[in-house]
């Protein structure tokens, strides 16, 4: 009875919920519009790869970190429970249905009903609300029976009265019966372990581990209890009144001393199970979609999944990046933060807020409420601690914050920031950058004196930095960079540096002091002033690290690391984490990308466990030490693969398996061969590292198409089109923002060649080609023979033509030669004729002279001239018989007439000189009269000489003497 009154006492003493920590982890909402299923999710489980499974009202819902898939149950009723064993079998329980999902040959989940294994007479069952794996069997719980599935058989355990809920711990498998209380499965039977009467009136919602020999249970309406033997003892917590009013529907251990309890109307509570204190509360006000939690689940990294009455939520509970909301009901934009006097001050768009800090080194675990600092209403730009005083830069001027009150120091225009200025050349030790220029402040024992404005420059100065020479540098967002000096007359002197002086642009220049030097963050990297050339140039310290990326903010922490923002993406240059050949690493925080305030970037690195970043909604907190220590490599999973040909086909459903269990890789016997028409492919892949979210990038390659890995990208899909036939292996790997890579995962497939590309077809092509070659050879051979014959005929014809041409040429040559010879002969004949005619003429003249002389002699007296005339007559005879003339004539004659005389003399050696002369004269067709003159005889004498010659030669009278001689010579 005392236990039954506990809920009433809890309600009587119920007060407002205990305070949350100021740091909230991110809560990611998945509505039914996103996962395309029913609103209610009753149960969830995870497999060895990290893929999640939800028992959704419309079927089994799966999630790999990027893609959702819905697999309806056999009878299309509501799925109530789900559990995954080590082999990868996904057991499911629904309304009047139970069984399991397992991938088919294509890696696609298929449902297999086990209802046919029920014994006769029990073919209908109620909703299966729980599934547990224990002792090599699967236990399905309905309200009236528990079905034990072992070795492909079903054993039915009938409820003594009504099975309420089933639970598994390291100590065993438990179930609550309405009549028997808490029971435990031992040796094939259910045995009662606690028969306390109060259990008959309480619904146990979870059984958790506690001290040895003790169980910790949560109840629906009555809070927490411990069971030791048969003793039931209440466990008091700060949330007893809340649990009595909001009801606990489920609870889980989070490791160590924390448990998470999901309620039906007030979200989720994190409680220290030893002290009972509330650590954190998550409800709709903190970001849940609704407060009705149906199931809780903690993954390996102790992040919490909530199956809700309408939707699914994910709490990055174990994250080291949290949000701090100064105004919880008004998500204010923050611009500045400062830890001072054991308090955290946050400057927002609606004033300054503060909260005390706990002793924990991680300030995000402080459990106090923020309150607004009095007299700070309005836009806060800056918080600075100078001379152990907290100064606030405000839209309305300069303020000093003391306790929880802000006191205005000046009524001048708004203030941007403060900078200590310790120099002997100026009486002012604090500089103020304001809306209308630069101010100086004197400080002393009496505190801060009234600020003094320096004349000469009335521009808005939101960024100030002081170099080692006490020169003041200020930047204007669209004018350039000012170099300022302060003389003693309270009138400053300045030089404006713009793009003409080495800066990349007149716009977006921001000055900061980093590692004892003044640098300018620009649109194109970090620049520094070089006094030797009076120009700006690329920073030797930072340009080589960050390159020409746009940088808007720089801050140095106590360890020498440099924090920065670039295009709304915060990062750090960590000089204590070498990377490759560099003594530093550049680490970005994708979780915060585009969440910081654009144009008013702010990072406050208080220490390694407390980095604060101004954000559009609240303030972000990074525990950088724990963030780096908790770094783990991301997992990678290939999802669906679709092949497109004439129709679309699901090639792979996302699960590698053999016939008995899931595998982490593709087995060789599951390699797919596709027809030639399928040559377009769509690959889906994701990393089930849910808490890393946008930190993950992917790289892929398709062996057989390319051999190099792609550039890292956040895309989780890849398409290939018009792939030729061949063997392919698609590989993909993941890495997080810390550079840790996963092992690649692969999927191999083959695109078969078309028939005309197969080996048989190629063999046929080869035979046809050989046959064609043979036919071509035969044809070419025949053609060659014909061509050869034609060639031979042509050659013969050409030869004959050539021969004829040669003959013609020869004839022409002979003719030419003959013509030449004839010409020569004619010439010589003309000469011979000339000589002959000369001889004839001479002979005629001599003959005439002789005749005249003879006549004359006859008329003279003999006695007077006879002797003298005889001598003259002998001279005539000598002239007529001049052998030299004959010798000359015969030589010339033989040259012209082919040695005619020599050949005649050779054939007829008995011939005399007179005979030879007669032959020669006859050969050249001289008349008898001409011969007579040449021979000095009468015509009659010539005829007589012919007659005698014929007789010597034996020539008949009818035969020409000259013809006879020629014939004889030719024959000889």
PDB file of C-alpha atoms in Angstrom, residues 314-417:
ATOM      1  CA  UNK A 314      18.196  12.066 -33.199  1.00  0.00           C
ATOM      2  CA  UNK A 315      20.007  13.702 -30.254  1.00  0.00           C
ATOM      3  CA  UNK A 316      23.732  14.084 -30.711  1.00  0.00           C
ATOM      4  CA  UNK A 317      24.087  13.526 -27.002  1.00  0.00           C
ATOM      5  CA  UNK A 318      27.732  12.552 -27.080  1.00  0.00           C
ATOM      6  CA  UNK A 319      28.738  15.492 -29.212  1.00  0.00           C
ATOM      7  CA  UNK A 320      31.301  18.052 -28.187  1.00  0.00           C
ATOM      8  CA  UNK A 321      29.723  20.860 -30.162  1.00  0.00           C
ATOM      9  CA  UNK A 322      26.731  22.281 -28.328  1.00  0.00           C
ATOM     10  CA  UNK A 323      24.444  25.268 -28.501  1.00  0.00           C
ATOM     11  CA  UNK A 324      23.925  27.743 -25.725  1.00  0.00           C
ATOM     12  CA  UNK A 325      20.694  29.759 -25.762  1.00  0.00           C
ATOM     13  CA  UNK A 326      20.850  32.909 -23.602  1.00  0.00           C
ATOM     14  CA  UNK A 327      17.178  33.560 -24.296  1.00  0.00           C
ATOM     15  CA  UNK A 328      15.591  30.121 -24.450  1.00  0.00           C
ATOM     16  CA  UNK A 329      12.223  31.299 -25.690  1.00  0.00           C
ATOM     17  CA  UNK A 330      13.789  33.789 -28.052  1.00  0.00           C
ATOM     18  CA  UNK A 331      16.611  32.307 -30.151  1.00  0.00           C
ATOM     19  CA  UNK A 332      18.693  35.467 -30.230  1.00  0.00           C
ATOM     20  CA  UNK A 333      21.600  36.138 -32.556  1.00  0.00           C
ATOM     21  CA  UNK A 334      24.823  36.401 -30.586  1.00  0.00           C
ATOM     22  CA  UNK A 335      27.802  38.665 -31.317  1.00  0.00           C
ATOM     23  CA  UNK A 336      30.196  38.384 -28.385  1.00  0.00           C
ATOM     24  CA  UNK A 337      31.043  36.260 -25.345  1.00  0.00           C
ATOM     25  CA  UNK A 338      33.324  36.647 -22.337  1.00  0.00           C
ATOM     26  CA  UNK A 339      34.140  34.567 -19.261  1.00  0.00           C
ATOM     27  CA  UNK A 340      34.549  36.943 -16.315  1.00  0.00           C
ATOM     28  CA  UNK A 341      34.226  36.620 -12.578  1.00  0.00           C
ATOM     29  CA  UNK A 342      33.157  32.937 -12.909  1.00  0.00           C
ATOM     30  CA  UNK A 343      30.293  33.896 -15.180  1.00  0.00           C
ATOM     31  CA  UNK A 344      29.628  33.549 -18.875  1.00  0.00           C
ATOM     32  CA  UNK A 345      28.471  36.785 -20.491  1.00  0.00           C
ATOM     33  CA  UNK A 346      26.879  36.621 -23.921  1.00  0.00           C
ATOM     34  CA  UNK A 347      26.200  39.705 -26.026  1.00  0.00           C
ATOM     35  CA  UNK A 348      23.124  39.380 -28.233  1.00  0.00           C
ATOM     36  CA  UNK A 349      20.921  41.417 -30.496  1.00  0.00           C
ATOM     37  CA  UNK A 350      18.688  42.093 -27.476  1.00  0.00           C
ATOM     38  CA  UNK A 351      21.135  42.860 -24.685  1.00  0.00           C
ATOM     39  CA  UNK A 352      23.701  41.204 -22.480  1.00  0.00           C
ATOM     40  CA  UNK A 353      22.981  37.878 -20.719  1.00  0.00           C
ATOM     41  CA  UNK A 354      24.948  36.129 -18.002  1.00  0.00           C
ATOM     42  CA  UNK A 355      24.963  32.842 -16.135  1.00  0.00           C
ATOM     43  CA  UNK A 356      27.167  31.458 -13.347  1.00  0.00           C
ATOM     44  CA  UNK A 357      29.562  28.695 -14.368  1.00  0.00           C
ATOM     45  CA  UNK A 358      29.960  25.362 -12.605  1.00  0.00           C
ATOM     46  CA  UNK A 359      33.245  23.844 -11.550  1.00  0.00           C
ATOM     47  CA  UNK A 360      33.284  21.517 -14.518  1.00  0.00           C
ATOM     48  CA  UNK A 361      36.114  22.312 -16.913  1.00  0.00           C
ATOM     49  CA  UNK A 362      33.587  22.104 -19.743  1.00  0.00           C
ATOM     50  CA  UNK A 363      31.361  25.139 -19.181  1.00  0.00           C
ATOM     51  CA  UNK A 364      28.564  23.722 -21.337  1.00  0.00           C
ATOM     52  CA  UNK A 365      27.654  21.406 -18.434  1.00  0.00           C
ATOM     53  CA  UNK A 366      26.882  24.349 -16.148  1.00  0.00           C
ATOM     54  CA  UNK A 367      23.313  24.076 -14.862  1.00  0.00           C
ATOM     55  CA  UNK A 368      22.058  27.574 -14.398  1.00  0.00           C
ATOM     56  CA  UNK A 369      19.631  29.881 -16.130  1.00  0.00           C
ATOM     57  CA  UNK A 370      20.686  32.925 -18.087  1.00  0.00           C
ATOM     58  CA  UNK A 371      19.428  36.298 -16.967  1.00  0.00           C
ATOM     59  CA  UNK A 372      19.641  39.601 -18.729  1.00  0.00           C
ATOM     60  CA  UNK A 373      22.073  42.184 -17.374  1.00  0.00           C
ATOM     61  CA  UNK A 374      20.260  45.302 -16.229  1.00  0.00           C
ATOM     62  CA  UNK A 375      20.506  48.397 -18.415  1.00  0.00           C
ATOM     63  CA  UNK A 376      21.899  46.361 -21.371  1.00  0.00           C
ATOM     64  CA  UNK A 377      18.812  46.186 -23.550  1.00  0.00           C
ATOM     65  CA  UNK A 378      19.729  46.634 -27.195  1.00  0.00           C
ATOM     66  CA  UNK A 379      22.464  45.527 -29.600  1.00  0.00           C
ATOM     67  CA  UNK A 380      25.676  44.313 -27.935  1.00  0.00           C
ATOM     68  CA  UNK A 381      28.781  44.269 -30.174  1.00  0.00           C
ATOM     69  CA  UNK A 382      31.722  43.511 -27.922  1.00  0.00           C
ATOM     70  CA  UNK A 383      32.827  42.293 -24.489  1.00  0.00           C
ATOM     71  CA  UNK A 384      36.371  42.988 -23.274  1.00  0.00           C
ATOM     72  CA  UNK A 385      38.169  42.571 -19.961  1.00  0.00           C
ATOM     73  CA  UNK A 386      40.661  45.419 -19.391  1.00  0.00           C
ATOM     74  CA  UNK A 387      42.309  46.147 -16.041  1.00  0.00           C
ATOM     75  CA  UNK A 388      40.100  43.455 -14.524  1.00  0.00           C
ATOM     76  CA  UNK A 389      36.987  45.335 -15.583  1.00  0.00           C
ATOM     77  CA  UNK A 390      34.357  44.086 -18.021  1.00  0.00           C
ATOM     78  CA  UNK A 391      33.564  46.562 -20.776  1.00  0.00           C
ATOM     79  CA  UNK A 392      30.616  46.217 -23.126  1.00  0.00           C
ATOM     80  CA  UNK A 393      30.509  47.680 -26.626  1.00  0.00           C
ATOM     81  CA  UNK A 394      26.887  48.624 -27.227  1.00  0.00           C
ATOM     82  CA  UNK A 395      24.819  50.280 -29.914  1.00  0.00           C
ATOM     83  CA  UNK A 396      24.143  53.101 -27.478  1.00  0.00           C
ATOM     84  CA  UNK A 397      27.740  53.650 -26.358  1.00  0.00           C
ATOM     85  CA  UNK A 398      30.359  52.455 -23.899  1.00  0.00           C
ATOM     86  CA  UNK A 399      29.324  50.473 -20.804  1.00  0.00           C
ATOM     87  CA  UNK A 400      31.045  49.113 -17.735  1.00  0.00           C
ATOM     88  CA  UNK A 401      29.531  45.865 -16.431  1.00  0.00           C
ATOM     89  CA  UNK A 402      29.676  45.245 -12.723  1.00  0.00           C
ATOM     90  CA  UNK A 403      27.777  42.384 -11.143  1.00  0.00           C
ATOM     91  CA  UNK A 404      24.553  42.212 -13.115  1.00  0.00           C
ATOM     92  CA  UNK A 405      24.356  45.904 -13.944  1.00  0.00           C
ATOM     93  CA  UNK A 406      25.695  47.772 -16.979  1.00  0.00           C
ATOM     94  CA  UNK A 407      26.751  51.391 -16.393  1.00  0.00           C
ATOM     95  CA  UNK A 408      27.078  53.762 -19.338  1.00  0.00           C
ATOM     96  CA  UNK A 409      30.444  55.541 -19.538  1.00  0.00           C
ATOM     97  CA  UNK A 410      29.619  57.806 -22.461  1.00  0.00           C
ATOM     98  CA  UNK A 411      26.566  58.981 -24.310  1.00  0.00           C
ATOM     99  CA  UNK A 412      28.442  59.218 -27.558  1.00  0.00           C
ATOM    100  CA  UNK A 413      27.523  57.071 -30.534  1.00  0.00           C
ATOM    101  CA  UNK A 414      27.779  53.300 -30.526  1.00  0.00           C
ATOM    102  CA  UNK A 415      30.948  51.451 -29.576  1.00  0.00           C
ATOM    103  CA  UNK A 416      32.468  48.559 -31.537  1.00  0.00           C
ATOM    104  CA  UNK A 417      35.400  47.352 -29.456  1.00  0.00           C
TER     105      UNK A 417
END
